[in-house]
GROMACS .gro file of C-alpha atoms in nm:
model
   83
    1ALA     CA    1 -22.142  12.413   2.856
    2ASN     CA    2 -22.446  12.614   2.758
    3PRO     CA    3 -22.488  12.989   2.796
    4PRO     CA    4 -22.752  13.119   3.031
    5VAL     CA    5 -23.088  13.148   2.858
    6SER     CA    6 -23.104  13.521   2.925
    7ALA     CA    7 -22.758  13.597   2.781
    8PRO     CA    8 -22.822  13.910   2.570
    9ASP     CA    9 -22.480  13.909   2.407
   10ARG     CA   10 -22.176  13.693   2.348
   11SER     CA   11 -21.982  13.800   2.658
   12TRP     CA   12 -22.057  13.466   2.826
   13TYR     CA   13 -21.865  13.285   2.549
   14ILE     CA   14 -21.574  13.530   2.572
   15GLN     CA   15 -21.554  13.493   2.951
   16LEU     CA   16 -21.555  13.116   2.925
   17ALA     CA   17 -21.293  13.120   2.648
   18LEU     CA   18 -21.060  13.320   2.870
   19LYS     CA   19 -21.119  13.120   3.187
   20SER     CA   20 -20.871  12.843   3.102
   21THR     CA   21 -20.730  12.643   2.816
   22ARG     CA   22 -20.975  12.365   2.896
   23SER     CA   23 -21.276  12.597   2.894
   24LEU     CA   24 -21.153  12.750   2.566
   25SER     CA   25 -21.149  12.399   2.420
   26ASP     CA   26 -21.508  12.349   2.539
   27VAL     CA   27 -21.638  12.664   2.370
   28ILE     CA   28 -21.408  12.732   2.074
   29GLY     CA   29 -21.645  12.571   1.826
   30GLU     CA   30 -21.915  12.821   1.925
   31LEU     CA   31 -21.700  13.134   1.891
   32THR     CA   32 -21.754  13.379   1.611
   33GLU     CA   33 -21.472  13.580   1.459
   34GLU     CA   34 -21.586  13.879   1.664
   35ASP     CA   35 -21.580  13.670   1.982
   36CYS     CA   36 -21.226  13.556   1.903
   37GLN     CA   37 -21.110  13.910   1.827
   38SER     CA   38 -21.255  14.039   2.154
   39ALA     CA   39 -21.108  13.755   2.356
   40LEU     CA   40 -20.772  13.797   2.184
   41GLU     CA   41 -20.759  14.168   2.263
   42ILE     CA   42 -20.844  14.102   2.629
   43GLU     CA   43 -20.594  13.817   2.661
   44VAL     CA   44 -20.307  14.010   2.501
   45ALA     CA   45 -20.380  14.315   2.718
   46THR     CA   46 -20.389  14.113   3.040
   47ARG     CA   47 -20.244  13.766   3.093
   48ARG     CA   48 -20.083  13.689   2.756
   49ARG     CA   49 -20.113  13.313   2.790
   50ARG     CA   50 -19.945  13.187   2.475
   51GLY     CA   51 -20.164  12.879   2.438
   52ILE     CA   52 -20.486  13.079   2.448
   53VAL     CA   53 -20.350  13.351   2.219
   54ASP     CA   54 -20.238  13.091   1.964
   55ARG     CA   55 -20.570  12.902   1.973
   56LEU     CA   56 -20.767  13.223   1.918
   57ILE     CA   57 -20.542  13.328   1.628
   58PHE     CA   58 -20.576  12.984   1.466
   59LYS     CA   59 -20.955  12.994   1.511
   60ILE     CA   60 -20.974  13.333   1.337
   61ALA     CA   61 -20.755  13.202   1.054
   62ASP     CA   62 -20.972  12.891   1.022
   63LEU     CA   63 -21.289  13.100   1.002
   64HIS     CA   64 -21.129  13.307   0.725
   65ARG     CA   65 -21.022  12.991   0.541
   66GLN     CA   66 -21.374  12.850   0.560
   67GLN     CA   67 -21.517  13.174   0.420
   68ILE     CA   68 -21.264  13.183   0.134
   69ILE     CA   69 -21.345  12.823   0.041
   70ALA     CA   70 -21.719  12.893   0.046
   71ASN     CA   71 -21.671  13.203  -0.170
   72LEU     CA   72 -21.458  13.016  -0.423
   73GLN     CA   73 -21.700  12.724  -0.437
   74GLU     CA   74 -21.987  12.963  -0.500
   75LYS     CA   75 -21.793  13.159  -0.761
   76PHE     CA   76 -21.680  12.855  -0.957
   77SER     CA   77 -21.965  12.610  -0.899
   78TRP     CA   78 -22.125  12.689  -1.234
   79HIS     CA   79 -21.798  12.590  -1.410
   80VAL     CA   80 -21.812  12.245  -1.254
   81ALA     CA   81 -22.183  12.203  -1.323
   82ASN     CA   82 -22.137  12.290  -1.693
   83GLN     CA   83 -21.868  12.031  -1.764
   0.00000   0.00000   0.00000
Protein backbone atom coordinates (compact mmCIF):
# COMPACT_ATOMS: atom_id res chain seq x y z
CA ALA A 1 0.00 0.00 0.00
CA ASN A 2 1.27 3.44 -0.87
CA PRO A 3 0.37 6.67 0.89
CA PRO A 4 -1.52 9.32 -1.03
CA VAL A 5 0.85 11.59 -2.94
CA SER A 6 -0.39 14.65 -1.08
CA ALA A 7 0.09 13.15 2.41
CA PRO A 8 1.72 16.02 4.34
CA ASP A 9 2.52 13.94 7.40
CA ARG A 10 2.78 10.37 8.63
CA SER A 11 -0.81 10.06 9.86
CA TRP A 12 -1.69 7.86 6.87
CA TYR A 13 0.84 5.25 8.06
CA ILE A 14 -0.45 5.43 11.63
CA GLN A 15 -4.07 5.02 10.51
CA LEU A 16 -3.17 2.03 8.38
CA ALA A 17 -1.11 0.47 11.18
CA LEU A 18 -4.10 0.65 13.50
CA LYS A 19 -6.67 -0.58 10.99
CA SER A 20 -5.95 -4.29 11.51
CA THR A 21 -3.17 -6.74 12.23
CA ARG A 22 -2.92 -7.46 8.51
CA SER A 23 -2.62 -3.79 7.57
CA LEU A 24 -0.01 -3.32 10.32
CA SER A 25 1.98 -6.14 8.72
CA ASP A 26 1.73 -4.36 5.36
CA VAL A 27 3.10 -1.07 6.67
CA ILE A 28 5.31 -1.93 9.66
CA GLY A 29 8.50 -1.77 7.61
CA GLU A 30 7.73 1.86 6.73
CA LEU A 31 7.04 3.04 10.29
CA THR A 32 9.44 5.32 12.09
CA GLU A 33 9.92 5.20 15.83
CA GLU A 34 7.70 8.26 16.13
CA ASP A 35 4.99 6.57 14.07
CA CYS A 36 5.15 3.52 16.33
CA GLN A 37 5.02 5.63 19.48
CA SER A 38 1.99 7.54 18.21
CA ALA A 39 0.20 4.39 17.11
CA LEU A 40 1.02 2.68 20.40
CA GLU A 41 -0.39 5.55 22.44
CA ILE A 42 -3.60 5.55 20.38
CA GLU A 43 -3.98 1.77 20.54
CA VAL A 44 -3.41 1.56 24.30
CA ALA A 45 -5.85 4.43 24.91
CA THR A 46 -8.58 2.88 22.76
CA ARG A 47 -8.83 -0.76 21.70
CA ARG A 48 -5.82 -2.35 23.42
CA ARG A 49 -5.45 -5.16 20.91
CA ARG A 50 -2.59 -7.19 22.34
CA GLY A 51 -1.21 -8.30 18.98
CA ILE A 52 -0.93 -4.76 17.66
CA VAL A 53 0.50 -3.42 20.92
CA ASP A 54 3.14 -6.17 20.98
CA ARG A 55 4.12 -5.66 17.32
CA LEU A 56 4.54 -1.91 17.85
CA ILE A 57 6.64 -2.44 20.99
CA PHE A 58 8.86 -4.97 19.18
CA LYS A 59 9.26 -2.60 16.22
CA ILE A 60 10.40 0.21 18.54
CA ALA A 61 12.85 -2.16 20.24
CA ASP A 62 14.16 -3.32 16.86
CA LEU A 63 14.71 0.27 15.72
CA HIS A 64 16.66 0.94 18.93
CA ARG A 65 18.72 -2.23 18.42
CA GLN A 66 19.57 -1.20 14.86
CA GLN A 67 20.68 2.24 16.05
CA ILE A 68 22.84 0.77 18.83
CA ILE A 69 24.53 -1.61 16.38
CA ALA A 70 25.20 1.22 13.92
CA ASN A 71 26.64 3.39 16.70
CA LEU A 72 28.91 0.61 17.95
CA GLN A 73 30.08 -0.24 14.44
CA GLU A 74 30.92 3.40 13.82
CA LYS A 75 32.66 3.78 17.17
CA PHE A 76 34.80 0.67 16.81
CA SER A 77 35.30 0.46 13.06
CA TRP A 78 38.75 2.05 13.24
CA HIS A 79 39.87 -0.73 15.65
CA VAL A 80 38.98 -3.38 13.09
CA ALA A 81 40.55 -1.46 10.21
CA ASN A 82 43.86 -1.05 12.11
CA GLN A 83 44.37 -4.75 12.85
